[in-house]
XYZ file of C-alpha atoms in Angstrom:
79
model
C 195.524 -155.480 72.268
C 193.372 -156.525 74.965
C 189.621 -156.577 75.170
C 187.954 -153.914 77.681
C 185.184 -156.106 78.347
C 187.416 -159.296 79.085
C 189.194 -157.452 81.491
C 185.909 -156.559 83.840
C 184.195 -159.031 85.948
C 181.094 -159.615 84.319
C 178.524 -157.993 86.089
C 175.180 -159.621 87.209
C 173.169 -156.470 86.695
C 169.772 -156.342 84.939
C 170.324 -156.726 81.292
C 167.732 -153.988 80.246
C 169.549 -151.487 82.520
C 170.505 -148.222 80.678
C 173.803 -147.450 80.048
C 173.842 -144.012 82.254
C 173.329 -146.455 85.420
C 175.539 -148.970 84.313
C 178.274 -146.026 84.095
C 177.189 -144.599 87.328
C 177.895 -147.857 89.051
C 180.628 -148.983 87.618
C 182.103 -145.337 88.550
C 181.251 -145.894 92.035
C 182.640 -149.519 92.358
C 179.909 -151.614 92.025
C 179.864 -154.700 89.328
C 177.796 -157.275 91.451
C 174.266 -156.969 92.599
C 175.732 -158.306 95.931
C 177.805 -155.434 96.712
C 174.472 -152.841 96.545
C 173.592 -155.056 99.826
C 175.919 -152.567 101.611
C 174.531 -149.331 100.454
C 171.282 -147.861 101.085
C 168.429 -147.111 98.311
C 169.009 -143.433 99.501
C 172.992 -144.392 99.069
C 172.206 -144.988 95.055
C 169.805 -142.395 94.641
C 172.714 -139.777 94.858
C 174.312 -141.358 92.635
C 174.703 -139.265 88.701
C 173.013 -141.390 86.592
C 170.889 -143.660 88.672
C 167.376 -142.380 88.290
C 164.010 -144.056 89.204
C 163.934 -146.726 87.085
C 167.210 -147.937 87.975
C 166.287 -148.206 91.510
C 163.480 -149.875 90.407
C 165.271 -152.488 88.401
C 167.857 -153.056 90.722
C 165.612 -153.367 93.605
C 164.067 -156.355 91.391
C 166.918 -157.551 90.845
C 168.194 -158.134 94.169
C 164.416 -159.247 95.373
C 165.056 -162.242 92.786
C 168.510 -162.912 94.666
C 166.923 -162.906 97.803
C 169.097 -159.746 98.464
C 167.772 -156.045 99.328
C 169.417 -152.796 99.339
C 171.031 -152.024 103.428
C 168.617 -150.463 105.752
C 168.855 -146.772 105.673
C 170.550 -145.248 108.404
C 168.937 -142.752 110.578
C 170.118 -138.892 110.291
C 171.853 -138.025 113.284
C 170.603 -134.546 114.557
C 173.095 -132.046 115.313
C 173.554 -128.596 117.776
């Protein structure tokens, strides 16, 4: 029988993140800090699970990478 963890890439997210957020990234794709470099802080934010603290700790996290969350994108307006 093989080991669930051993079969994930390990993920370089912040150790003290709760397990909700963990969940809620791993649901949407993510197991590297790197690949939050695509997606906005608004992008995460709407994601189930990720609440303020989350943001907060990932936005650390990548600051300590040199890395930051993409720039968000403007609304486009609509008639």
């Amino acid at each position: 029988m093989k080991n669930k963890q051993s079969d994930q890439p390990k993920s370089d997210f912040p150790a003290k993140l709760a397990n909700p957020a963990l969940r809620a990234l791993s649901s949407a794709g993510y197991t590297q800090l790197e690949e939050l470099t695509k997606i906005s802080e608004a992008e995460i934010k709407l994601l189930h699970g990720i609440g303020p603290n989350a943001v907060d700790q990932l936005r650390r996290a990548l600051h300590d990478k040199g890395l930051s969350f993409a720039a968000d994108k403007p609304h486009k307006r609509t008639r």
